[in-house]
Coordinates of C-alpha atoms and ligand atoms in Angstrom, one line a residue:
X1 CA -33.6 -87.6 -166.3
X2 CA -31.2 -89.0 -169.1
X3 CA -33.7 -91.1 -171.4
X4 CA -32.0 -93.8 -173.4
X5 CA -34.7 -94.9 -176.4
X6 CA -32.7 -97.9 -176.8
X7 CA -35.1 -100.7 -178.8
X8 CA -35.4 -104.5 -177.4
X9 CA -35.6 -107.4 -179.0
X10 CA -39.4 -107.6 -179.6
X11 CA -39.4 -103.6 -181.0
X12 CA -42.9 -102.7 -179.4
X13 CA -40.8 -101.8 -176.0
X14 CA -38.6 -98.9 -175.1
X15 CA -36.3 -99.1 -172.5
X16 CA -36.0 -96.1 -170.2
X17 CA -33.1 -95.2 -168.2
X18 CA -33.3 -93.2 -165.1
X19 CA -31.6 -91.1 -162.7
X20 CA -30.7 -92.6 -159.5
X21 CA -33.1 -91.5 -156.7
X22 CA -31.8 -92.8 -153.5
X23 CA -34.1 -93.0 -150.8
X24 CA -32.4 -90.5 -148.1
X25 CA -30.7 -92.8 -145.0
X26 CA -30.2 -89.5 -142.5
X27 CA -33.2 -89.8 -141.1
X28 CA -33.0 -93.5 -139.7
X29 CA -30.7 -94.3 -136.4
X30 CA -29.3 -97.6 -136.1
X31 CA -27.4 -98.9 -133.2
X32 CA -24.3 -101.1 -133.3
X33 CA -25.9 -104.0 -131.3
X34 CA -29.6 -104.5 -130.7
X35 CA -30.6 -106.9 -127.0
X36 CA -33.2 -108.7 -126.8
X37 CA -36.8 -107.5 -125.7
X38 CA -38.2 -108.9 -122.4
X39 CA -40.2 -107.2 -119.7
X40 CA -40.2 -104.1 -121.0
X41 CA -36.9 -103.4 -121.1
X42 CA -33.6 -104.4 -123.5
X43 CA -32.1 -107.0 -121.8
X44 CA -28.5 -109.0 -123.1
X45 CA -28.9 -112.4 -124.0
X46 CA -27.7 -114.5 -120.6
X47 CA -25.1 -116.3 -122.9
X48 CA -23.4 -112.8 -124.2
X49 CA -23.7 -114.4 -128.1
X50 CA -24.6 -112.3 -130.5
X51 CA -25.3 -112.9 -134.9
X52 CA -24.5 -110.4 -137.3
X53 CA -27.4 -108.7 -140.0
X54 CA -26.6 -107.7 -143.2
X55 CA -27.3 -105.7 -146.3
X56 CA -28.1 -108.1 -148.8
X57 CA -27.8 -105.7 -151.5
X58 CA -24.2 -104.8 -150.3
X59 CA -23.4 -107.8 -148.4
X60 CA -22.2 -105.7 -145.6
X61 CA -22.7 -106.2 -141.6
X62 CA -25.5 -103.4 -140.4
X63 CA -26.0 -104.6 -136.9
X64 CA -25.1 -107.5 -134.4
X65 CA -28.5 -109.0 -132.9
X66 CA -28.4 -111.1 -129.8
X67 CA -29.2 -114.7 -129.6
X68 CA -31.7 -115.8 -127.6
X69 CA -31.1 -119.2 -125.5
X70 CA -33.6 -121.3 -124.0
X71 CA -32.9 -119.7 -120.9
X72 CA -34.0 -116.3 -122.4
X73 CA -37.1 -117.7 -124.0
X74 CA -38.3 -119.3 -120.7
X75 CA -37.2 -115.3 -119.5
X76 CA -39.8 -113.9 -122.0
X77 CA -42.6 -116.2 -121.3
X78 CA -42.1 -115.5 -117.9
X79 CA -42.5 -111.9 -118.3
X80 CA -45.5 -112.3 -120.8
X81 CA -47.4 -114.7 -118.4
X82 CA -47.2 -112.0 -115.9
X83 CA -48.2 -108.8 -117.7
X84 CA -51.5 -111.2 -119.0
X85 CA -52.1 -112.1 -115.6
X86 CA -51.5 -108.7 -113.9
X87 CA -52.1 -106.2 -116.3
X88 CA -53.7 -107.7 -120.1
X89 CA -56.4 -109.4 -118.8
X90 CA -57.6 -107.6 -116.6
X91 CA -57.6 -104.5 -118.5
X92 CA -61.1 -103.5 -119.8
X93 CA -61.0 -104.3 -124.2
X94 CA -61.5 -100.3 -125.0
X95 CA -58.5 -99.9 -122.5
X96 CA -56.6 -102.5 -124.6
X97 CA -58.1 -101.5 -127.6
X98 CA -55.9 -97.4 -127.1
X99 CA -53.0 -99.1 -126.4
X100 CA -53.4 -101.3 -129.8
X101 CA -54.4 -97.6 -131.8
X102 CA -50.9 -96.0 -130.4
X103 CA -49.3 -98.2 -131.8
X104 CA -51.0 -97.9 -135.2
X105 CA -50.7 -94.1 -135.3
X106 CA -46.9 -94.6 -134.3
X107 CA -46.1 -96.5 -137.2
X108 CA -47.8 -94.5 -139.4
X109 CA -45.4 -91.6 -138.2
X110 CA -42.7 -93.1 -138.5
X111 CA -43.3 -95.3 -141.8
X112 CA -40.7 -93.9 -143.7
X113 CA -37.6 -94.8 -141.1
X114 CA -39.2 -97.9 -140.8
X115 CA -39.5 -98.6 -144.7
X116 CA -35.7 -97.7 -145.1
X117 CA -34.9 -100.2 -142.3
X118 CA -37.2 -103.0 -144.0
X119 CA -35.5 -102.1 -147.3
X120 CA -31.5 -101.9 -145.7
X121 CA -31.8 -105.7 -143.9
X122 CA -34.2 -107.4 -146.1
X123 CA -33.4 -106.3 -149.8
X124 CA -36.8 -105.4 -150.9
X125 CA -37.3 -102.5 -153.3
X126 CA -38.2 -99.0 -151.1
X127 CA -41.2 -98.8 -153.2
X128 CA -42.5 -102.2 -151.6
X129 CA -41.6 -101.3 -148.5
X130 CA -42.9 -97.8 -148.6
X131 CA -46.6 -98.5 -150.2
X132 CA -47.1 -102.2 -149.1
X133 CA -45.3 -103.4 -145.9
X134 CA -45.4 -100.8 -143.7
X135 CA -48.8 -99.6 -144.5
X136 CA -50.4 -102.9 -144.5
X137 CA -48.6 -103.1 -141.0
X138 CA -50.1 -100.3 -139.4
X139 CA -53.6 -101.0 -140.9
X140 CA -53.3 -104.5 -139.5
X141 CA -53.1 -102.6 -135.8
X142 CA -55.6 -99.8 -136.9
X143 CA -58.3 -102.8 -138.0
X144 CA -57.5 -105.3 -135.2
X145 CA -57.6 -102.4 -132.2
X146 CA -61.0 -101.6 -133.9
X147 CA -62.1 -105.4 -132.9
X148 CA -61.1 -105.5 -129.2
X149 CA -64.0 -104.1 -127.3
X150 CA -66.3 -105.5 -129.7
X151 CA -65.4 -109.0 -129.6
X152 CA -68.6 -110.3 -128.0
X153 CA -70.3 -108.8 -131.3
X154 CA -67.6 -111.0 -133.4
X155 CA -68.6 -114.1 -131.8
X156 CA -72.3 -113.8 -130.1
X157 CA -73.5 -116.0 -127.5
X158 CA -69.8 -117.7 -127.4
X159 CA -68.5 -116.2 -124.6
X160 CA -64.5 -114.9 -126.2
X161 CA -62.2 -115.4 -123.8
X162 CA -57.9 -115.4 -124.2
X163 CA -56.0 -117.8 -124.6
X164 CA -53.1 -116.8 -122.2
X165 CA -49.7 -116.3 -123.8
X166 CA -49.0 -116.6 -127.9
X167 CA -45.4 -117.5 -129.1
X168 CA -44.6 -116.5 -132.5
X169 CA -42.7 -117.2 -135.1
X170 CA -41.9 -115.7 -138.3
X171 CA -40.2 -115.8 -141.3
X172 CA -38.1 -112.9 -143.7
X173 CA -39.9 -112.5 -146.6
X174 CA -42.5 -109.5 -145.2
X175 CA -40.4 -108.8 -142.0
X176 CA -42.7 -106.1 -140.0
X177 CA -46.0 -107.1 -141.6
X178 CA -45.6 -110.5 -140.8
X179 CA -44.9 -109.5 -137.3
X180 CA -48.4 -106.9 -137.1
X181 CA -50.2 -109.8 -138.7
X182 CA -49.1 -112.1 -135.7
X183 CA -49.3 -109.1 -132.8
X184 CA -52.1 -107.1 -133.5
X185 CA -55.0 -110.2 -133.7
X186 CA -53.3 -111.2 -130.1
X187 CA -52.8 -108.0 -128.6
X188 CA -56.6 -107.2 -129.6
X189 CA -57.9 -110.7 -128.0
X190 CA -56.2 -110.1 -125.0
X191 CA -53.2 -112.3 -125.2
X192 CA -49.4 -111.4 -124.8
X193 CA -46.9 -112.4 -126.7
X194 CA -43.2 -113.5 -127.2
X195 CA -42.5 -113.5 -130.7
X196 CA -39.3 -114.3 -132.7
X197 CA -38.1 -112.5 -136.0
X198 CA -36.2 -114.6 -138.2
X199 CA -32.4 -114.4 -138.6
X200 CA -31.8 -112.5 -141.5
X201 CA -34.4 -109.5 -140.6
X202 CA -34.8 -108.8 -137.3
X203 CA -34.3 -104.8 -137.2
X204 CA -38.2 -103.7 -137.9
X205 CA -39.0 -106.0 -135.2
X206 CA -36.8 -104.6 -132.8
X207 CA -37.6 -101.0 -134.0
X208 CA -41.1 -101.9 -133.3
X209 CA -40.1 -103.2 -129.7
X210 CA -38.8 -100.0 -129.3
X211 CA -41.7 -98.3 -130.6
X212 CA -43.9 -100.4 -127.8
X213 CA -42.1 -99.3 -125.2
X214 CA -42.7 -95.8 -126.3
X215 CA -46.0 -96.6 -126.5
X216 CA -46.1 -97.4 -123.0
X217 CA -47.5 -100.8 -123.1
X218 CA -47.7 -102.6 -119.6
X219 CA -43.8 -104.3 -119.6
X220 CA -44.2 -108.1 -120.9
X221 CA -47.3 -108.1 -122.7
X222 CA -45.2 -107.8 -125.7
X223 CA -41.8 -109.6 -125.7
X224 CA -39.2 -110.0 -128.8
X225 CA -36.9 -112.4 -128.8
X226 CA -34.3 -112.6 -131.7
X227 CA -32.1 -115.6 -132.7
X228 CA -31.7 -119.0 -135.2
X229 CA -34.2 -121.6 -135.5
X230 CA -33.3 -122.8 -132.1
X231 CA -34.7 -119.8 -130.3
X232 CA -37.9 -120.9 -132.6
X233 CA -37.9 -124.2 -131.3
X234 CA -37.6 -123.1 -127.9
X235 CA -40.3 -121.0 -128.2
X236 CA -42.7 -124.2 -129.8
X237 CA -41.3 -126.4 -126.9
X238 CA -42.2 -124.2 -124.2
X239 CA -44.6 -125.5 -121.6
X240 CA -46.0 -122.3 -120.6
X241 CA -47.5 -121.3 -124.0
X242 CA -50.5 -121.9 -124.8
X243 CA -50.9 -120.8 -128.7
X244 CA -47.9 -121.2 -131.8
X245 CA -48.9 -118.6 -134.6
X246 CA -46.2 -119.5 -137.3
X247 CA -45.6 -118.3 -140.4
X248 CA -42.1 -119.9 -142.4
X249 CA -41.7 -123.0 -144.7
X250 CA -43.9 -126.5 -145.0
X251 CA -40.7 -128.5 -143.2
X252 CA -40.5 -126.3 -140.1
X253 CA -44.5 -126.3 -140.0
X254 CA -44.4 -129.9 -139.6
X255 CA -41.6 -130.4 -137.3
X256 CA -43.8 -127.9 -135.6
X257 CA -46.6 -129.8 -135.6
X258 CA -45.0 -133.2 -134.3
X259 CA -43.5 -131.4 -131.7
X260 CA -47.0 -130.1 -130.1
X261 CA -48.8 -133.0 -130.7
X262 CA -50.2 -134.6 -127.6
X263 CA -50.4 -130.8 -125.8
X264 CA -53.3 -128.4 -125.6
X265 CA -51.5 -125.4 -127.6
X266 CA -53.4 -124.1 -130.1
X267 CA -51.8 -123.5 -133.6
X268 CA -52.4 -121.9 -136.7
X269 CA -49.4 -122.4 -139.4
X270 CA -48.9 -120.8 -142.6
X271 CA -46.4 -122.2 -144.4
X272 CA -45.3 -123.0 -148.2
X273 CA -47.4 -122.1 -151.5
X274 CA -46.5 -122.9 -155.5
X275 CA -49.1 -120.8 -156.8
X276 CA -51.2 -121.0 -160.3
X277 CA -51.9 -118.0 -161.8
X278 CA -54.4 -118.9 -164.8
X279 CA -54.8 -116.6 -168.1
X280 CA -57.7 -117.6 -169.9
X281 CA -58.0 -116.3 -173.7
X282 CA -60.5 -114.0 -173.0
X283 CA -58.7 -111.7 -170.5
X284 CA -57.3 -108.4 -171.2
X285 CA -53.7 -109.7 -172.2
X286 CA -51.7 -106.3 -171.4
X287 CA -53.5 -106.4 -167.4
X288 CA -52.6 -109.8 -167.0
X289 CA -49.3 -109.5 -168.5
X290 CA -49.2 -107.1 -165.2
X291 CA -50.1 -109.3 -163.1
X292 CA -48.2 -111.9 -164.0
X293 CA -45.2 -109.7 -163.4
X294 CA -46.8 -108.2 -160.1
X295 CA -47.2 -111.8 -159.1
X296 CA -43.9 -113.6 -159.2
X297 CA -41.3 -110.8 -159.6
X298 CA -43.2 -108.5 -156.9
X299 CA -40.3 -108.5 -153.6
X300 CA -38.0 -110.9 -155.6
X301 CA -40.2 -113.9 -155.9
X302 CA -39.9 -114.0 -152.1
X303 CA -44.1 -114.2 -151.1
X304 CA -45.4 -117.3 -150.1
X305 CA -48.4 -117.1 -152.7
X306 CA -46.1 -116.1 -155.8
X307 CA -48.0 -116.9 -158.6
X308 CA -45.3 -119.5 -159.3
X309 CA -46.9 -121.2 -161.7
X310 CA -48.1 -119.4 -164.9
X311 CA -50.9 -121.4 -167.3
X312 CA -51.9 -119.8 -170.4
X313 CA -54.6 -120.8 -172.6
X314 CA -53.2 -122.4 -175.8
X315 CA -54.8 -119.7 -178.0
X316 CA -53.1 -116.8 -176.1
X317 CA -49.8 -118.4 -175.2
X318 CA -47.6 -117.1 -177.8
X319 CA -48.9 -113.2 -177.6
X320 CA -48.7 -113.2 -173.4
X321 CA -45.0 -114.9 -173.7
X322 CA -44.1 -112.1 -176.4
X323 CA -45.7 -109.2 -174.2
X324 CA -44.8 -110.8 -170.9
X325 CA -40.7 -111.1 -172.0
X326 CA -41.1 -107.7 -173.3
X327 CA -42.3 -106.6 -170.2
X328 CA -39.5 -108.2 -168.0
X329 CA -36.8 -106.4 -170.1
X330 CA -38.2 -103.5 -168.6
X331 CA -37.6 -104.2 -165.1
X332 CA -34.8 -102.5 -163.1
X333 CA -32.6 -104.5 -160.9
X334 CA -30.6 -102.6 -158.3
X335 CA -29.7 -100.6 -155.2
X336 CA -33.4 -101.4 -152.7
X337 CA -33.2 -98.0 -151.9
X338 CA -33.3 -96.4 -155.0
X339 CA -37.2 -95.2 -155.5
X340 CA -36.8 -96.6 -159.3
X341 CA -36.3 -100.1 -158.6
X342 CA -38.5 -102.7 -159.4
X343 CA -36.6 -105.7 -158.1
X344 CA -34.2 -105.7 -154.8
X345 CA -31.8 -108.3 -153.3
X346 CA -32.5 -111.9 -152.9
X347 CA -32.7 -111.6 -148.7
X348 CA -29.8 -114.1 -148.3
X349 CA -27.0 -115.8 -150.1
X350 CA -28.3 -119.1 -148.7
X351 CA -31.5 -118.2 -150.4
X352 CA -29.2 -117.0 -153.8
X353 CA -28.0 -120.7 -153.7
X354 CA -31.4 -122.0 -153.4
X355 CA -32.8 -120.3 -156.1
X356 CA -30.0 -120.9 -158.7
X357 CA -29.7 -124.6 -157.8
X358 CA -33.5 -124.7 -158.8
X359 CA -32.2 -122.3 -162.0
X360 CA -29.8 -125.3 -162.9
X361 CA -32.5 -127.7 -162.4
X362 CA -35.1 -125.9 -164.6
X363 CA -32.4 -125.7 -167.3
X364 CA -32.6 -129.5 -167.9
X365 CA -36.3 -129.7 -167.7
X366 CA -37.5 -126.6 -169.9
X367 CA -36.6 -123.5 -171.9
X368 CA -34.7 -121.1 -169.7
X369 CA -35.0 -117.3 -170.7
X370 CA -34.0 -114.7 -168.5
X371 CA -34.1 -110.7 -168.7
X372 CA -31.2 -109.1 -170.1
X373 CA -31.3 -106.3 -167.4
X374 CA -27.8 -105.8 -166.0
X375 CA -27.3 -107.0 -162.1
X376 CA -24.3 -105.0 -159.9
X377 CA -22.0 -106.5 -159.3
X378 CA -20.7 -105.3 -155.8
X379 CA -21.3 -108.3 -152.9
X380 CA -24.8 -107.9 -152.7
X381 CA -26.6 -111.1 -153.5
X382 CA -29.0 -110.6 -157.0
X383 CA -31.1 -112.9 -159.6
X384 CA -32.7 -111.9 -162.5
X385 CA -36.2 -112.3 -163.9
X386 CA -36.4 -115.8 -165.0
X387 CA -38.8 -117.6 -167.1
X388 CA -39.4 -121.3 -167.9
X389 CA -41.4 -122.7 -171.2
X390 CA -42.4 -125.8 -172.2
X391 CA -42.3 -126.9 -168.6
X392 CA -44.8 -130.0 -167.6
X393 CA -46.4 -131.4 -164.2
X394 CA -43.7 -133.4 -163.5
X395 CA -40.8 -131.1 -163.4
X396 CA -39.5 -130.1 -159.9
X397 CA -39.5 -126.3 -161.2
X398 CA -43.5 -126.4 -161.2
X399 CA -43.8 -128.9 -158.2
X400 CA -41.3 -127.8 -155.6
X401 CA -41.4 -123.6 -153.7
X402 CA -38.3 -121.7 -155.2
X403 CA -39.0 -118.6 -153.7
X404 CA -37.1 -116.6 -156.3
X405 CA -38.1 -114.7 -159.3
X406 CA -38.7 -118.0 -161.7
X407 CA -41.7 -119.0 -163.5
X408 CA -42.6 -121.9 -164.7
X409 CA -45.0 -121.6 -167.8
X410 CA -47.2 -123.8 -169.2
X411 CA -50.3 -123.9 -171.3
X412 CA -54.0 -125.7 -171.7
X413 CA -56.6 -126.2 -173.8
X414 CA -60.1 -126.5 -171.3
X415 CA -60.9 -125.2 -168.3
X416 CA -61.5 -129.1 -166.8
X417 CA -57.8 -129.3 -167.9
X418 CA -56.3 -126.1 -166.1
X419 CA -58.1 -126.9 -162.9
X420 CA -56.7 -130.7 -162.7
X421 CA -53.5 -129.6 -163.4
X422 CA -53.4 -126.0 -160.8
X423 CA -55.0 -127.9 -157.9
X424 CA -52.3 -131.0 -159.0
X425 CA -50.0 -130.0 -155.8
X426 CA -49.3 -130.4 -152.5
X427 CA -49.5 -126.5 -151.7
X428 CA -53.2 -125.0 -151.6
X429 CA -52.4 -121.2 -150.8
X430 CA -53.3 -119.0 -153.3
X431 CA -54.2 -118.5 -157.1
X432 CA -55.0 -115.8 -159.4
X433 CA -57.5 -116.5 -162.5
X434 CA -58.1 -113.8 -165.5
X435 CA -60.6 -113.6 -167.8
X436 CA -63.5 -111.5 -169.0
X437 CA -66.6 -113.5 -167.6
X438 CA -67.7 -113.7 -164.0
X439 CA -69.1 -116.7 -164.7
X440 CA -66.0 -118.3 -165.4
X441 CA -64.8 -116.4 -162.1
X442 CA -67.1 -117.8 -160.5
X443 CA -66.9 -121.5 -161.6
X444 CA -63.1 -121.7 -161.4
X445 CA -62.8 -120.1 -158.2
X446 CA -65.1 -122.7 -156.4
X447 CA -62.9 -125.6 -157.9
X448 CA -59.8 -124.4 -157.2
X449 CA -58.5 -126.1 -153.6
X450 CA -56.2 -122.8 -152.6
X451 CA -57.1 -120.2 -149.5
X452 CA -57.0 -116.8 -151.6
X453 CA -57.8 -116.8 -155.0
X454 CA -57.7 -113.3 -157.1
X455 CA -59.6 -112.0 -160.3
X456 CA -58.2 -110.3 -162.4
X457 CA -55.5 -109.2 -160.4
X458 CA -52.6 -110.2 -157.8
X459 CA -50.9 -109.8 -154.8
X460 CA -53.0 -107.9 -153.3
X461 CA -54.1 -107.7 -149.2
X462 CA -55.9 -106.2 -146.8
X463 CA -56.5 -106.6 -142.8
X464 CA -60.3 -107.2 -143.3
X465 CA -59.6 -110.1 -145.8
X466 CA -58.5 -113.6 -144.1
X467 CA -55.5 -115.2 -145.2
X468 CA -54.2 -119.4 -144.7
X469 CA -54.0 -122.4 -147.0
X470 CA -55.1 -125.5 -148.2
X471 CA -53.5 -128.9 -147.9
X472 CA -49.6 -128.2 -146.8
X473 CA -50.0 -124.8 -147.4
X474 CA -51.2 -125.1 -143.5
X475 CA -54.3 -124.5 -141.8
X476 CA -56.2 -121.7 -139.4
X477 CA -56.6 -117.9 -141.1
X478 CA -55.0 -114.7 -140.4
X479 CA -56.4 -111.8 -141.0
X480 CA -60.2 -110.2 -140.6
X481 CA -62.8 -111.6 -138.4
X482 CA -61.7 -115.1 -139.2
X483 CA -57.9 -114.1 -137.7
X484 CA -59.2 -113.3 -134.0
X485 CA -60.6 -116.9 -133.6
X486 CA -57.5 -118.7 -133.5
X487 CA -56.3 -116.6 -130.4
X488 CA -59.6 -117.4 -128.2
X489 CA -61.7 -119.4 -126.4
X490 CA -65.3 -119.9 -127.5
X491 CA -68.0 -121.4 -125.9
Ligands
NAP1 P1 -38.4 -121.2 -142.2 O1 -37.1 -121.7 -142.5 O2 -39.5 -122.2 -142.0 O3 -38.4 -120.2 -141.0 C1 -39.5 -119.5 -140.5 C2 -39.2 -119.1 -139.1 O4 -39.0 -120.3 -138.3 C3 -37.8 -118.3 -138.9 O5 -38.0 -117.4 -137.9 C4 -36.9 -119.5 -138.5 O6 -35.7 -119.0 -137.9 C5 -37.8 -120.3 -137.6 N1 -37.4 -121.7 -137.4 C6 -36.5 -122.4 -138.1 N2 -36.4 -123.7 -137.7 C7 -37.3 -123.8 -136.6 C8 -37.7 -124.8 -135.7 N3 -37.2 -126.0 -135.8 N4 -38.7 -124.5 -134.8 C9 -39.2 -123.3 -134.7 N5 -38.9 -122.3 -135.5 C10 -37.9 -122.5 -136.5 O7 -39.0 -120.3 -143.4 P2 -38.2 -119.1 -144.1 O8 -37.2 -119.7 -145.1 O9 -37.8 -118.1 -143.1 O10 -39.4 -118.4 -144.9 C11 -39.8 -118.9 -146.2 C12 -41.0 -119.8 -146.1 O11 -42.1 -119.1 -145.4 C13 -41.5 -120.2 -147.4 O12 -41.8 -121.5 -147.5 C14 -42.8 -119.4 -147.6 O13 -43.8 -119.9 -148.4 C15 -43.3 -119.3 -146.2 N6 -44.2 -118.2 -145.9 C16 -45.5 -118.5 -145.8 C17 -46.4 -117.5 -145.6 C18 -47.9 -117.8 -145.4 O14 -48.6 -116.9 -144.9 N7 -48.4 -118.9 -145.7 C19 -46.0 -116.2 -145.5 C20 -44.6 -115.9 -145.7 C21 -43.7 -117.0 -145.9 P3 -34.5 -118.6 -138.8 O15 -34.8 -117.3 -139.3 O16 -33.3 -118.6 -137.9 O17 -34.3 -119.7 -139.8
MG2 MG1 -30.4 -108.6 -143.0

């Protein structure tokens, strides 16, 4: 390992250089063209068209995907009404419940092919991939198969029963784990599903078709159909469904919601967040410094509860901006695969465009600083660590979801003041508050109008803990008891 002690610009940091450790690719087979998955089986998309993937951090094509037309959709919904009628419903739950375990222990087994595949079409560093997504994603089938024979414990005297077939739609940011979140909850209930990845990242959903069929699930009880927002819509317009789980921004969620108002599908969306991530002076400055970083700069900025927003108590503002710039001059931008990266490619050049028009923006509103860490420059699609001061309610960079690594600081004097000003949005999703006192914990966290609120920490899930927003944020929960509701009826 060469080491470089080469001194930054605040002298109480050293910068480390490391070998590149490239996570190995010969393990992983990709095909040239993926079909759709429908009844079991991969079937081609009855209008032939197919959309490229790509390598964000290369900007190269991996894959083409096909595109799903209304015609396929109304194909897959076929197919999942079926398998519920002939085979998922009337299987006994500790039946179900094996089928739901396979696929768990599958994953598992094969987390690292998956994790390189999450990494190559989404961007996000292999260390993500590797210890959060697909492990969460399995333990999302492990916890949920645990559930199914035991659902009349979950809800007692209410009589669970399915709600038929679930379409699903979901967005790129956490490609596979959004995908068990959705599954797993409606496999265990005893619904079937046809659920659609979004554009950019559909490979670990297809992989994971694949794995099903492995598995040897009855054909049609899970169905994955790939394509634009169009295949989404015909998905949400579909007569024959009777539940819309999506998970993507605050726009589609309401489009969404207009378009099944007036019909009996259930819906639980979880959309947008502009999180506030509150450092009171009492905290211990060099963990929340951690967090801070865990908590916007974790997968690129690209989590629905960043902690977006950064509010620093007046006493402590000038040591966490000193400790927290120091901090971000250590991160490493780079190749996704290499096992020393801390920050991947933005998913998208769309998003890129996104994310520096709101860079521009933030320039003419507040003080713009951004890591010195060097980007490559080879077609793949990068943005550095970015950091706004002196930034106030008003400015779009603290109102409006970048979904990029930018913060937007600012500071407070009382705790009355902090809590006006974080719950001052139209998100409600998530927040993070630090400090030394639980009672403080426990007084800020009942006042704060967001779904998932952290102490003393950030970013951090599990399968048992539910999951959903406030406000336009969205409504229903995923995850833990409170995520198998939304996929029955109760008496
Ligand atoms: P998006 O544009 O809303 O897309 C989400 C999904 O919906 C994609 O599969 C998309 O297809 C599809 N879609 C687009 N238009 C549609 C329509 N009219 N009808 C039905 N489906 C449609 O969101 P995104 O940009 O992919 O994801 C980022 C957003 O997701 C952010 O706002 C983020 O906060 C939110 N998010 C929320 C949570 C949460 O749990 N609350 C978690 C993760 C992300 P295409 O891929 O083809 O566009
Ligand atoms: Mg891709």
């Amino acid at each position: 390992m060469a080491i470089k002690t080469k001194e930054n610009h605040l002298k109480f940091n050293t910068k480390w250089e490391y070998a590149s450790a490239p996570e190995s690719k010969d393990h992983i087979e990709l095909k040239d063209q993926y079909e759709l998955f429908i009844g079991g089986e991969f079937v081609k998309p009855k209008k032939g068209k197919y959309f490229p993937t790509i390598n964000p951090a290369t900007g190269k094509k991996i894959a083409s995907i096909a595109e799903a037309s209304q015609e396929d959709v109304d194909k897959a919904v076929k197919a999942a009404r079926t398998a519920y009628d002939k085979y998922w419903s009337k299987m006994p739950a500790k039946e179900r419940a094996k089928y739901i375990y396979r696929i768990a222990r599958m994953l598992q087994e094969r987390a690292r092919e998956f994790a390189v595949i999450e990494t190559m079409d989404g961007g996000k560093a292999i260390r993500e991939s590797k210890s959060v997504d697909i492990p969460l994603a399995a333990a999302h089938f492990f916890y949920y198969a645990g559930w199914a024979d035991k659902l009349d414990y979950a809800f007692p005297n209410r009589n669970p029963k399915p709600l038929g077939v679930a379409g699903q739609v979901i967005p790129w940011n956490f490609p596979l784990l959004m995908a068990a979140w959705k599954i797993a909850p409606a496999l265990a209930t005893g619904n079937t599903v046809v659920l659609k990845p979004a554009e950019t990242t559909s490979l670990t959903a297809l992989k994971l078709a694949e794995l099903i069929q492995e598995a040897g699930l009855p054909p049609g009880v899970v169905n994955i159909v790939t394509g634009a927002g169009a295949t989404g819509a015909a998905i949400v317009n579909h007569p024959d469904i009777n539940k819309i789980a999506f998970t993507g921004s605050t726009n589609v969620g309401k489009i969404i919601q207009k378009a099944i108002a007036g019909t009996d599908k259930k819906a639980t969306l979880e959309l947008g967040g502009k999180a506030a991530n509150i450092i009171l002076e009492d905290a211990t400055i060099d963990q929340a410094v951690e967090g801070i970083i865990n908590g916007i700069y974790f997968n690129q900025g690209h989590v629905c509860c960043a902690g977006s927003r950064l509010f620093v108590q007046e006493s402590v503002e000038d040591i966490v901006i000193k400790k927290l710039k120091a901090r971000m001059e250590t991160l490493i931008i780079g190749d996704p695969l290499d096992k020393n990266t801390d920050i991947g490619a933005i998913n998208s050049s769309e998003q890129l465009k996104t994310i520096k028009k709101y860079i521009k923006i933030g320039k003419t509103e507040a003080d713009f600083y951004e890591s010195s860490c060097p980007i490559p420059s080879n077609g793949g699609f990068w943005c550095k660590p970015t950091l706004f001061t002196n930034t106030s309610q008003s400015h779009r960079i603290v109102q409006e979801e970048i979904f990029g690594p930018v913060l937007a600081v600012q500071s407070f004097r009382t705790i009355e003041e902090v809590l006006e000003k974080a719950n001052n949005t139209y998100y409600g999703l998530s927040a993070g508050v630090w400090t030394d006192k639980g009672s403080k914990i426990f007084r800020m966290t009942s006042k704060l109008r967001a779904g998932v609120i952290w102490a003393n920490t950030y970013n951090k899930f599990d399968p048992t803990s539910p999951f959903g927003g406030f406000k336009e944020s969205g409504f229903g929960r995923e995850g833990g008891l409170h995520g198998l509701a939304p996929y029955l009826k109760l008496n």
